[in-house]
PDB file of C-alpha atoms in Angstrom:
ATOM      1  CA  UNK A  14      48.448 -59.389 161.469  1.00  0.00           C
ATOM      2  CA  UNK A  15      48.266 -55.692 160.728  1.00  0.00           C
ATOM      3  CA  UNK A  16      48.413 -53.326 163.495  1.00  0.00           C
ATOM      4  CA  UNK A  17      44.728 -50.650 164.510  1.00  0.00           C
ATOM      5  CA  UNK A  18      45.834 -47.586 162.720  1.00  0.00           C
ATOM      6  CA  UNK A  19      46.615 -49.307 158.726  1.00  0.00           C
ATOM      7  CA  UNK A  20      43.821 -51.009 159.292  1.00  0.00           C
ATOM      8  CA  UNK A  21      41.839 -47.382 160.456  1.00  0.00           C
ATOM      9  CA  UNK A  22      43.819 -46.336 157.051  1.00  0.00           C
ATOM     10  CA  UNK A  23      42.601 -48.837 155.141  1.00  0.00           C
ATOM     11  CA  UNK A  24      38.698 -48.471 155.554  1.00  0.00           C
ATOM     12  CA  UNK A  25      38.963 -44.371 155.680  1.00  0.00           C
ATOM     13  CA  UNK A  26      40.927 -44.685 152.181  1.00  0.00           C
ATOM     14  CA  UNK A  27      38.593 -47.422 150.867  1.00  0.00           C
ATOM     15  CA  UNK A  28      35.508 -45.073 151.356  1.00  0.00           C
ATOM     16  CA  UNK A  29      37.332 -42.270 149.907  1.00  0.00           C
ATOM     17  CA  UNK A  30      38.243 -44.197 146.851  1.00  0.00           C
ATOM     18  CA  UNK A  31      34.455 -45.367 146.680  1.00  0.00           C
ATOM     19  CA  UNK A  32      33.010 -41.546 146.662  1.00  0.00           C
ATOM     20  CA  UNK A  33      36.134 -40.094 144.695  1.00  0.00           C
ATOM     21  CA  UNK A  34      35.247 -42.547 142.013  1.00  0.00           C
ATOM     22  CA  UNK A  35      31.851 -41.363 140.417  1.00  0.00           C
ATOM     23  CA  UNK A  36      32.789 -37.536 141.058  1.00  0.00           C
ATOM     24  CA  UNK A  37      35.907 -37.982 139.283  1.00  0.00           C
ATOM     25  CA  UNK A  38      34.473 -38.592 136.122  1.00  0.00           C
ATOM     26  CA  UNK A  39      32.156 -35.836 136.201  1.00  0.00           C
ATOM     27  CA  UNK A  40      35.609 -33.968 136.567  1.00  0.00           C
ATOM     28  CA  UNK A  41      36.949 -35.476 133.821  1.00  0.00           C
ATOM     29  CA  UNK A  42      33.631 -35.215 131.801  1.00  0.00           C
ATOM     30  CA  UNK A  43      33.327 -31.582 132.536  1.00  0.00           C
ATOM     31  CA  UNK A  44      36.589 -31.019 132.300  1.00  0.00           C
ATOM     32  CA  UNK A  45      36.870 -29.772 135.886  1.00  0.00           C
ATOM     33  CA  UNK A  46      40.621 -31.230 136.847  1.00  0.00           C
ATOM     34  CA  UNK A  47      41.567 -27.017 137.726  1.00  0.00           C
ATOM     35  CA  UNK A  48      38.306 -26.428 139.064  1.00  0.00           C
ATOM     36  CA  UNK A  49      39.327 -29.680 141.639  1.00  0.00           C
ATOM     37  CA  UNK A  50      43.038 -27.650 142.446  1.00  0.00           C
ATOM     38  CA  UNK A  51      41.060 -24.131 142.812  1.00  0.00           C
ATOM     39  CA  UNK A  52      38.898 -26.024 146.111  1.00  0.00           C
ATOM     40  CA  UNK A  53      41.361 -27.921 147.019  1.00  0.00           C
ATOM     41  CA  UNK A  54      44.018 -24.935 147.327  1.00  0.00           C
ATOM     42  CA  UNK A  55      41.213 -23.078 149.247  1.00  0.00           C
ATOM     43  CA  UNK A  56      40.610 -26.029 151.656  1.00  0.00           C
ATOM     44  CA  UNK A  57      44.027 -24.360 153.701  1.00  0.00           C
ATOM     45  CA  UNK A  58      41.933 -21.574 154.363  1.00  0.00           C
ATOM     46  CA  UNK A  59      39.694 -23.527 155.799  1.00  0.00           C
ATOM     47  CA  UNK A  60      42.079 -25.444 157.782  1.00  0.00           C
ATOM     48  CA  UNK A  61      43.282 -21.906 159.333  1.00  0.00           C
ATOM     49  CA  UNK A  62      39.850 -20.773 159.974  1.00  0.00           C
ATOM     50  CA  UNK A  63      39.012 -24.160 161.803  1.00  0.00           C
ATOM     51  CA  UNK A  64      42.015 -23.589 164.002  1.00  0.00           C
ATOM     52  CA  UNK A  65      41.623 -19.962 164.466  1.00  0.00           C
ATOM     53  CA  UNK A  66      37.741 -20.215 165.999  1.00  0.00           C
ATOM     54  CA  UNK A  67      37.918 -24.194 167.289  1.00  0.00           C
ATOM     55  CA  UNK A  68      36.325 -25.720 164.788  1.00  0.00           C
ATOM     56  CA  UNK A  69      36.142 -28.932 163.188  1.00  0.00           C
ATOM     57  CA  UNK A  70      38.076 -28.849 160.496  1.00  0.00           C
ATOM     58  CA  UNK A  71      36.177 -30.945 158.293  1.00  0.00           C
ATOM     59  CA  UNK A  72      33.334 -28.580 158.897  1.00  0.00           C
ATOM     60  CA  UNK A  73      35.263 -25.310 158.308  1.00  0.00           C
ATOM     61  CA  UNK A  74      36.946 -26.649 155.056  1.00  0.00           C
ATOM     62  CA  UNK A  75      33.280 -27.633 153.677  1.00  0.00           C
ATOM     63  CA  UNK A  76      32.271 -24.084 154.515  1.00  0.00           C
ATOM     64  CA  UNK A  77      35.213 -22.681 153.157  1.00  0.00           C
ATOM     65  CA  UNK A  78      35.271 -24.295 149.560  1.00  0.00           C
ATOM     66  CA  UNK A  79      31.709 -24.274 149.407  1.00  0.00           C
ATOM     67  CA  UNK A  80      32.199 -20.248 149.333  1.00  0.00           C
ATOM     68  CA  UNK A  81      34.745 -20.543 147.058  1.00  0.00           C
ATOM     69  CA  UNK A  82      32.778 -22.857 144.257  1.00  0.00           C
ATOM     70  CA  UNK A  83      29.742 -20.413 144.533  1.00  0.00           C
ATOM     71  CA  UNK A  84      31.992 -17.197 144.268  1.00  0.00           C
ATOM     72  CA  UNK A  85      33.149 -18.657 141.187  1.00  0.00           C
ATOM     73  CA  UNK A  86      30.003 -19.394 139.617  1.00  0.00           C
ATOM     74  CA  UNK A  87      28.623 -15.897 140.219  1.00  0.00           C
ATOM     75  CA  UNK A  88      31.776 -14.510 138.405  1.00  0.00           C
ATOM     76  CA  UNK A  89      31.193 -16.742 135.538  1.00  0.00           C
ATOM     77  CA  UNK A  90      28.187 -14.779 135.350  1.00  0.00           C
ATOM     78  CA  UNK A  91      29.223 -11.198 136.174  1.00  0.00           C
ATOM     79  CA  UNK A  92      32.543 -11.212 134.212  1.00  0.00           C
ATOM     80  CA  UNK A  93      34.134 -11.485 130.353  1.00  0.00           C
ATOM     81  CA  UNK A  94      37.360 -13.422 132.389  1.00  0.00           C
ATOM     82  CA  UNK A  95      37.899 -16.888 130.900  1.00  0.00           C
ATOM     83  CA  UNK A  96      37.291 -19.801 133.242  1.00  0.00           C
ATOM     84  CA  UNK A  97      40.909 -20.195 133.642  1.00  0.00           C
ATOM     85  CA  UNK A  98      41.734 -16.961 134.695  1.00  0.00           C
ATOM     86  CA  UNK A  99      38.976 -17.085 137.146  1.00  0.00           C
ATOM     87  CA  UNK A 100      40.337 -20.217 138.994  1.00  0.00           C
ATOM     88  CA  UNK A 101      43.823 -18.939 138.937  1.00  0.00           C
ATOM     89  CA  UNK A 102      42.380 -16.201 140.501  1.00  0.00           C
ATOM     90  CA  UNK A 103      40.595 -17.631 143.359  1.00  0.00           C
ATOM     91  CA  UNK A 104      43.377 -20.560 143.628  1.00  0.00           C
ATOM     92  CA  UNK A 105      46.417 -18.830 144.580  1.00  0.00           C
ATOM     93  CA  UNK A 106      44.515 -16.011 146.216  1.00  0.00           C
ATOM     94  CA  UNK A 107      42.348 -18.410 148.723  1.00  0.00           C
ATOM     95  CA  UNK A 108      45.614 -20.481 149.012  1.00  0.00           C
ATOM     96  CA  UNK A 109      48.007 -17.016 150.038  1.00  0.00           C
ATOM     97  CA  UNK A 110      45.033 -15.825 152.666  1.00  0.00           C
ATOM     98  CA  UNK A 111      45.568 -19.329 154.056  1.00  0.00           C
ATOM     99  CA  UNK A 112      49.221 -18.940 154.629  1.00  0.00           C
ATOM    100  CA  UNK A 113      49.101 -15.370 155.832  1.00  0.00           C
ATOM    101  CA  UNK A 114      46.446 -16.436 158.614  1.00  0.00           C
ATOM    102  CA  UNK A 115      48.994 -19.096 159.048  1.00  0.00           C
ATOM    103  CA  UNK A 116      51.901 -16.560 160.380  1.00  0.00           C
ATOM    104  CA  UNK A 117      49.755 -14.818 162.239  1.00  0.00           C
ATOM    105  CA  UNK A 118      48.926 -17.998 164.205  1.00  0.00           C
ATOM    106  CA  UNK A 119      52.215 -18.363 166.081  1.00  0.00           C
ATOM    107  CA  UNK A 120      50.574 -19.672 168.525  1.00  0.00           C
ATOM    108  CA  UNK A 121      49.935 -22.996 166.707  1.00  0.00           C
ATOM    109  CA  UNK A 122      51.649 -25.378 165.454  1.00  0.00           C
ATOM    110  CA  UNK A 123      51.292 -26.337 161.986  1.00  0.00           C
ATOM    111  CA  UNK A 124      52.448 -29.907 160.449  1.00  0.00           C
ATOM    112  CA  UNK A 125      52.258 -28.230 157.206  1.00  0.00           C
ATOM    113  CA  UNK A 126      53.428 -31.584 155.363  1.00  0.00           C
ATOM    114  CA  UNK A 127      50.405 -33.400 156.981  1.00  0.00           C
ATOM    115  CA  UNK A 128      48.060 -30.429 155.352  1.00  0.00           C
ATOM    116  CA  UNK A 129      49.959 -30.806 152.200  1.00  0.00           C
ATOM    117  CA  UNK A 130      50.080 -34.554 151.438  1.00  0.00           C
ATOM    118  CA  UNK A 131      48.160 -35.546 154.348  1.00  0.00           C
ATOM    119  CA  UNK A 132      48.541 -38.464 157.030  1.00  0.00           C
ATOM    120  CA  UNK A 133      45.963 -40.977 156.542  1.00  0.00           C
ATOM    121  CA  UNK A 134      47.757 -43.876 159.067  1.00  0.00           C
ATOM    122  CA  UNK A 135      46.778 -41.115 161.831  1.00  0.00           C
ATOM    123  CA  UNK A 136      42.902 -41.110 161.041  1.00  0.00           C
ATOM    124  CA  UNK A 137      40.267 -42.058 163.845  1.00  0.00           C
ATOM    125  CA  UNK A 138      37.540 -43.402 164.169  1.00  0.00           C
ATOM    126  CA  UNK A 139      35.584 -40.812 163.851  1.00  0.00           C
ATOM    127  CA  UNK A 140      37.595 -39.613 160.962  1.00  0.00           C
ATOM    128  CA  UNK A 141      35.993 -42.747 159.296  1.00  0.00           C
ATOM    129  CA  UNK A 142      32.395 -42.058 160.443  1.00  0.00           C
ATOM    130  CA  UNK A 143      33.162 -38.602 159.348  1.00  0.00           C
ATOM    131  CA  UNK A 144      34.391 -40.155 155.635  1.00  0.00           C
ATOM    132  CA  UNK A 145      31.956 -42.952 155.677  1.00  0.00           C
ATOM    133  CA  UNK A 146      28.748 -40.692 156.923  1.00  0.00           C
ATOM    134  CA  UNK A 147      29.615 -38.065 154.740  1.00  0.00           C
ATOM    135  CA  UNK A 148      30.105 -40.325 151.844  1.00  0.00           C
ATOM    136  CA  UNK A 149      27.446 -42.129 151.276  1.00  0.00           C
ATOM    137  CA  UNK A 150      25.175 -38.593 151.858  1.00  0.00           C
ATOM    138  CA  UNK A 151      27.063 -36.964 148.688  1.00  0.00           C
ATOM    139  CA  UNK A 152      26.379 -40.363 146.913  1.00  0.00           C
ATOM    140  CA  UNK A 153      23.178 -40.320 147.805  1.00  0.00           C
ATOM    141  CA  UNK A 154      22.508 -36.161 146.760  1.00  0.00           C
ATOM    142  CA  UNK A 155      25.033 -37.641 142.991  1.00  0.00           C
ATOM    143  CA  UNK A 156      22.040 -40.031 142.368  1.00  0.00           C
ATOM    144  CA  UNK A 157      19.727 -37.651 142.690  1.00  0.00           C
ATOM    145  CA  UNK A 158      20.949 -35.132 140.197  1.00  0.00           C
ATOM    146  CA  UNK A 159      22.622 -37.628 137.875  1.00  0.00           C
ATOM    147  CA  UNK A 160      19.972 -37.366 135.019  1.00  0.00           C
ATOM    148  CA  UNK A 161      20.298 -33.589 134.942  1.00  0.00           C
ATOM    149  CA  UNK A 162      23.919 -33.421 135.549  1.00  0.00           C
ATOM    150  CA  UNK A 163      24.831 -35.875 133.109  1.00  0.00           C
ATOM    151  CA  UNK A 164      22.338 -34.155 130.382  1.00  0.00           C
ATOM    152  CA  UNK A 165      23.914 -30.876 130.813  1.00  0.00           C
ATOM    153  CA  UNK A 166      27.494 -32.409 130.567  1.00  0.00           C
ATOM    154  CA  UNK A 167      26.320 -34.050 127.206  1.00  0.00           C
ATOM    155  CA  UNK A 168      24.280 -31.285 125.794  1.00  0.00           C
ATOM    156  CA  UNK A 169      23.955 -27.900 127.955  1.00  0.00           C
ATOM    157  CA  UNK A 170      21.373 -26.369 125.620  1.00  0.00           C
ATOM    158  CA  UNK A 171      19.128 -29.370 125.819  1.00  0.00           C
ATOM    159  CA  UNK A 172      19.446 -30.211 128.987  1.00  0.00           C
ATOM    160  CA  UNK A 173      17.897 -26.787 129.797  1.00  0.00           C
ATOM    161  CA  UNK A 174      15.371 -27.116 127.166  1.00  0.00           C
ATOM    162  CA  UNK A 175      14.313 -30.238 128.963  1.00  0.00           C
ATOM    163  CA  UNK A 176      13.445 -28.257 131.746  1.00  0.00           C
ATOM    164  CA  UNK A 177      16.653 -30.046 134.215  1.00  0.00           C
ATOM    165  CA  UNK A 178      17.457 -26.824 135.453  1.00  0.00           C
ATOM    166  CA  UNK A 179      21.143 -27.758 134.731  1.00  0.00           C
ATOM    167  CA  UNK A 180      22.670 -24.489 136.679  1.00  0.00           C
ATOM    168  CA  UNK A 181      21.191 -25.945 139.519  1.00  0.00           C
ATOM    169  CA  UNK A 182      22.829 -29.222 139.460  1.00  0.00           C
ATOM    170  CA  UNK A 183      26.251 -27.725 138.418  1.00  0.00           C
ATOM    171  CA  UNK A 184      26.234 -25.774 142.147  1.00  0.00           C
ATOM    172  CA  UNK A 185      25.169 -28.912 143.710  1.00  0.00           C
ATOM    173  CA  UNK A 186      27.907 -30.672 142.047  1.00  0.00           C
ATOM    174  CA  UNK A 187      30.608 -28.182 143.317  1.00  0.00           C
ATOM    175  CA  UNK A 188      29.547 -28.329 146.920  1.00  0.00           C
ATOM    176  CA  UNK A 189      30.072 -31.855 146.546  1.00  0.00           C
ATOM    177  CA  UNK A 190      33.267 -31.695 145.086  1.00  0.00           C
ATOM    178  CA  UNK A 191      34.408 -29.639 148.340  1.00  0.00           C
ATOM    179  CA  UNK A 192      32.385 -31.905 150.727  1.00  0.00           C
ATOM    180  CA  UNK A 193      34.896 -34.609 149.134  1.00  0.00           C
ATOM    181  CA  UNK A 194      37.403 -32.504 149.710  1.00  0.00           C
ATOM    182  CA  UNK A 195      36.509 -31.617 152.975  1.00  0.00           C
ATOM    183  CA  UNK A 196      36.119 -35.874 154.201  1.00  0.00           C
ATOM    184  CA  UNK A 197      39.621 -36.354 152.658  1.00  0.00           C
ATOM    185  CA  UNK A 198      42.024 -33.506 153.357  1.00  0.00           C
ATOM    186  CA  UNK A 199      43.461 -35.318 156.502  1.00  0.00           C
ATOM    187  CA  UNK A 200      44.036 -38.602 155.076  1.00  0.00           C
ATOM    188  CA  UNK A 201      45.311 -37.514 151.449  1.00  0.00           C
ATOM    189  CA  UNK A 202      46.322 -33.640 152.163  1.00  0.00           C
ATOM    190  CA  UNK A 203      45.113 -30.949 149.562  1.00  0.00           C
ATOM    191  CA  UNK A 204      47.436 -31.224 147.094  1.00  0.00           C
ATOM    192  CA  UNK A 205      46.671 -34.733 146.026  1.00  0.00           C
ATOM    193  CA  UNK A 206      42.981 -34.849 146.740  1.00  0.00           C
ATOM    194  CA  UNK A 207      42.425 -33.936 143.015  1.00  0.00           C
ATOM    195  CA  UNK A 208      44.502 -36.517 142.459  1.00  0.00           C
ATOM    196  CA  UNK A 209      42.581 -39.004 143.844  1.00  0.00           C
ATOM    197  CA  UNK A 210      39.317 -37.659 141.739  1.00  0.00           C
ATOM    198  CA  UNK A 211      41.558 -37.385 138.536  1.00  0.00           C
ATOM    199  CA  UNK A 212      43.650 -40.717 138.162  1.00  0.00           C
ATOM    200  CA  UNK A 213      41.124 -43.430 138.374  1.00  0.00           C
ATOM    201  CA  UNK A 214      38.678 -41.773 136.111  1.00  0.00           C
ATOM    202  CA  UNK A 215      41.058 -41.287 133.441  1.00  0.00           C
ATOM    203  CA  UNK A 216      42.544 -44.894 133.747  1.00  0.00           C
ATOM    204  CA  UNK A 217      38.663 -45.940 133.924  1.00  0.00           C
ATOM    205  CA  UNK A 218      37.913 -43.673 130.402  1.00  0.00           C
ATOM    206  CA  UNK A 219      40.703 -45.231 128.947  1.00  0.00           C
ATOM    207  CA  UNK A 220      39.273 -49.108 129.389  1.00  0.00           C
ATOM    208  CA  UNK A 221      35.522 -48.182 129.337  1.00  0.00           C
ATOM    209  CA  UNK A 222      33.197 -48.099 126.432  1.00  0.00           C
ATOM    210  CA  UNK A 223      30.039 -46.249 128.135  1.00  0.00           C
ATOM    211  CA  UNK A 224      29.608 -43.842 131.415  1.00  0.00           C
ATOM    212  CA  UNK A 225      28.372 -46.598 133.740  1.00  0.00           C
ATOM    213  CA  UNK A 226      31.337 -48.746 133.140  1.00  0.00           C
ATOM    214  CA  UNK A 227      34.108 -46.059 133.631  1.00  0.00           C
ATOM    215  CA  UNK A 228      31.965 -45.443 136.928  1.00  0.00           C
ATOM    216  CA  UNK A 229      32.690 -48.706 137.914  1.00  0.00           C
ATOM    217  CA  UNK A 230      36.466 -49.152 136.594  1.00  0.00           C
ATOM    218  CA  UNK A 231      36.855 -45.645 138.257  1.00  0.00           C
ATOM    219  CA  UNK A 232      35.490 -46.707 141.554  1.00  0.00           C
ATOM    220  CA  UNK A 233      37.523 -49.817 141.035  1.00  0.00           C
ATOM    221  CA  UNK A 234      40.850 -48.057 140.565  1.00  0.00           C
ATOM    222  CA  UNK A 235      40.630 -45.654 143.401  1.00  0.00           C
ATOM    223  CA  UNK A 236      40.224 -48.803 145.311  1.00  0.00           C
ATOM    224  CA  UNK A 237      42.945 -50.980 144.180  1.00  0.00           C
ATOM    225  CA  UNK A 238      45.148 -47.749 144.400  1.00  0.00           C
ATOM    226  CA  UNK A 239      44.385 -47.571 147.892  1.00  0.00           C
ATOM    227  CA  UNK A 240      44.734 -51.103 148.758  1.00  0.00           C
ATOM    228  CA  UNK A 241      48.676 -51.141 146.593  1.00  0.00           C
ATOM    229  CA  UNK A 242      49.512 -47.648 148.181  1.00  0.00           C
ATOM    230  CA  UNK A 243      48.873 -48.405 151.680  1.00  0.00           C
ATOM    231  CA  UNK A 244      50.400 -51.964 151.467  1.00  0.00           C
ATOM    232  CA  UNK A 245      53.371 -50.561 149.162  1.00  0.00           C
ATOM    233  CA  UNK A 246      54.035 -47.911 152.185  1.00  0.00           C
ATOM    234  CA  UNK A 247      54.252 -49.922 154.855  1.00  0.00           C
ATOM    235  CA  UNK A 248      56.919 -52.185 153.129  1.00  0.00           C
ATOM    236  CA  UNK A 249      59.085 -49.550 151.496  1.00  0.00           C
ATOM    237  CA  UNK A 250      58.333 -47.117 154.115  1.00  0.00           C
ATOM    238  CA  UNK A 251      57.176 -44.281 152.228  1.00  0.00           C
ATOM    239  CA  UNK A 252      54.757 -41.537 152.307  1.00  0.00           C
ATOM    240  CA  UNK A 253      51.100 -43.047 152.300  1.00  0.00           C
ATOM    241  CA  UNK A 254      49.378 -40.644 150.524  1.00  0.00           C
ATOM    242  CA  UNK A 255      51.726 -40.038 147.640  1.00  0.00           C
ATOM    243  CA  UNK A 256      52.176 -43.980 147.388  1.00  0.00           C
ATOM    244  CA  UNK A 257      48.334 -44.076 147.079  1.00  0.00           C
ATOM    245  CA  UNK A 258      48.508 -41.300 144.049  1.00  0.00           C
ATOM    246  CA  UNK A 259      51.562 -43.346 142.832  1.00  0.00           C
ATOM    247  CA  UNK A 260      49.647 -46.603 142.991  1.00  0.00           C
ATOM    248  CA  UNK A 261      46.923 -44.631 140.892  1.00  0.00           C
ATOM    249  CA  UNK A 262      49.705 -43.438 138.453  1.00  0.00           C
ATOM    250  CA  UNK A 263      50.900 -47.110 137.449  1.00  0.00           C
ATOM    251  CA  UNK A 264      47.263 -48.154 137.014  1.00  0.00           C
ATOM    252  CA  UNK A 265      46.719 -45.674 134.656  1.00  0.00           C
ATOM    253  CA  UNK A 266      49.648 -46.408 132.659  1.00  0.00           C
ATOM    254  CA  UNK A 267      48.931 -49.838 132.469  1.00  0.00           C
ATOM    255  CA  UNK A 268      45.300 -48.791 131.196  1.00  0.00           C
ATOM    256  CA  UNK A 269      47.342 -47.072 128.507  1.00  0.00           C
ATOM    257  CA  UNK A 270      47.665 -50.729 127.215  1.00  0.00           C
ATOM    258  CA  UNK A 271      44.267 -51.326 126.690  1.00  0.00           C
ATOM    259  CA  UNK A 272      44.338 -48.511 124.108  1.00  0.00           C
ATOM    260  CA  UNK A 273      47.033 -49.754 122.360  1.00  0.00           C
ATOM    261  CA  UNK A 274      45.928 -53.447 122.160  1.00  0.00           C
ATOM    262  CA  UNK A 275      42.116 -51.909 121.184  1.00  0.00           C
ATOM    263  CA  UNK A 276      43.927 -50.120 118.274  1.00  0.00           C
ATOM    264  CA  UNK A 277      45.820 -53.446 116.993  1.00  0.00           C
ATOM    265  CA  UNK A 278      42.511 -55.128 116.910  1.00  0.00           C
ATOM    266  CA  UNK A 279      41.033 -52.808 114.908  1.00  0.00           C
ATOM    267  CA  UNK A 280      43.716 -52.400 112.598  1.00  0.00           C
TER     268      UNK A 280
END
């Protein structure tokens, strides 16, 4: 029926979707949608480091944005910039040291559209142990700091009051955010990874009424965006990844509906 690689495609991008879901709405929760670009912008200077000193790439962008996330925490601290500023900062700055390691590399060859939007009908296998493997580890590590990561989105002052050591769980959370980053940047490229963790939580805030069930519609969406991208790509013949995003795009318009049709039943 359907040939090795969309299959390949399809299980990598259905345990993306599956991990992507219940970080997303911590993104959306915390309001973290730039923070997401800011990693995701440095995860091509990880992509130049990997090939620069043979290593795995997945590895190298990990390191990479995991650097990044915990620079910008301790200049939260050490600075009067706004948080904006500081991840416009680090953004285009990690994303320009990328592409001036890139021209001195002449001796590589870049597919710099693959790095961009990414190429997820060329994954492996091991690109799905790496996805899978890595996946369910950061959902694993996301259970255990739920409670004092979702206190300290709700109510910063109490969570620490409580004793949840919320700083804690916000750095844990941002090296999980780039070890999502870092198990995705092949098959969706870093410029729609945030995409991926953005999109299906809004559409999911939009028809839930209570954090687990936009956990679930979220999970849900990144899923059926998946599933309509991939199969919308191979009959149209068009980019997978930005089908996938596009896929995600219609779903959360149609969510839109829900709102509407909520607000005509209360009125």
């Amino acid at each position: 029926m359907f040939d090795d690689f969309f299959i390949r495609a399809l299980v990598a991008g259905i345990g993306i979707a599956l991990v992507a879901g219940p970080l997303g709405c911590f993104v959306v929760w915390r309001r973290l949608s730039y923070f997401g670009d800011t990693l995701s912008h440095s995860a091509l200077l990880g992509v130049t480091m990997a090939y620069t000193f043979d290593l795995n790439i997945a590895l190298s962008v990990f390191l990479i944005s995991s650097v990044i996330a915990l620079i910008l925490i301790q200049l939260q601290k050490k600075t009067n910039l706004p948080g904006d500023a500081l991840l416009g900062l680090l953004a285009h700055s990690s994303l320009a040291v990328g592409l001036v390691v890139i021209g001195f590399l002449t001796f590589i060859r870049f597919d710099i559209m693959g790095l961009l939007f990414g190429d997820i009908l060329a994954v492996t296998t091991n690109d799905i142990f790496v996805v899978w493997g890595g996946g369910a580890v950061i959902l694993i590590i996301l259970k255990l700091i739920w409670k004092p990561l979702f206190a300290s989105t709700v109510n910063y002052e109490l969570a620490e009051a409580e004793g949840l050591n919320p700083d804690r769980s916000k750095a844990i959370f941002t090296i999980l955010l780039a070890a999502v980053i870092a198990i995705s940047i092949k098959m969706v490229g870093l410029l729609l990874i945030t995409g991926m963790l953005i999109i299906p939580a809004a559409m999911a805030r939009n028809m839930s009424d209570s954090p687990q069930k936009m956990v679930i519609y979220s999970v849900i969406g990144g899923l059926l965006s998946v599933i309509l991208g991939l199969f919308s790509s191979l009959e149209f013949n068009t980019s997978s990844g930005p089908s996938i995003i596009v896929a995600s795009l219609i779903l959360f318009i149609l969510s839109l509906l829900n709102i509407k049709q909520s607000i005509k039943l209360k009125n």
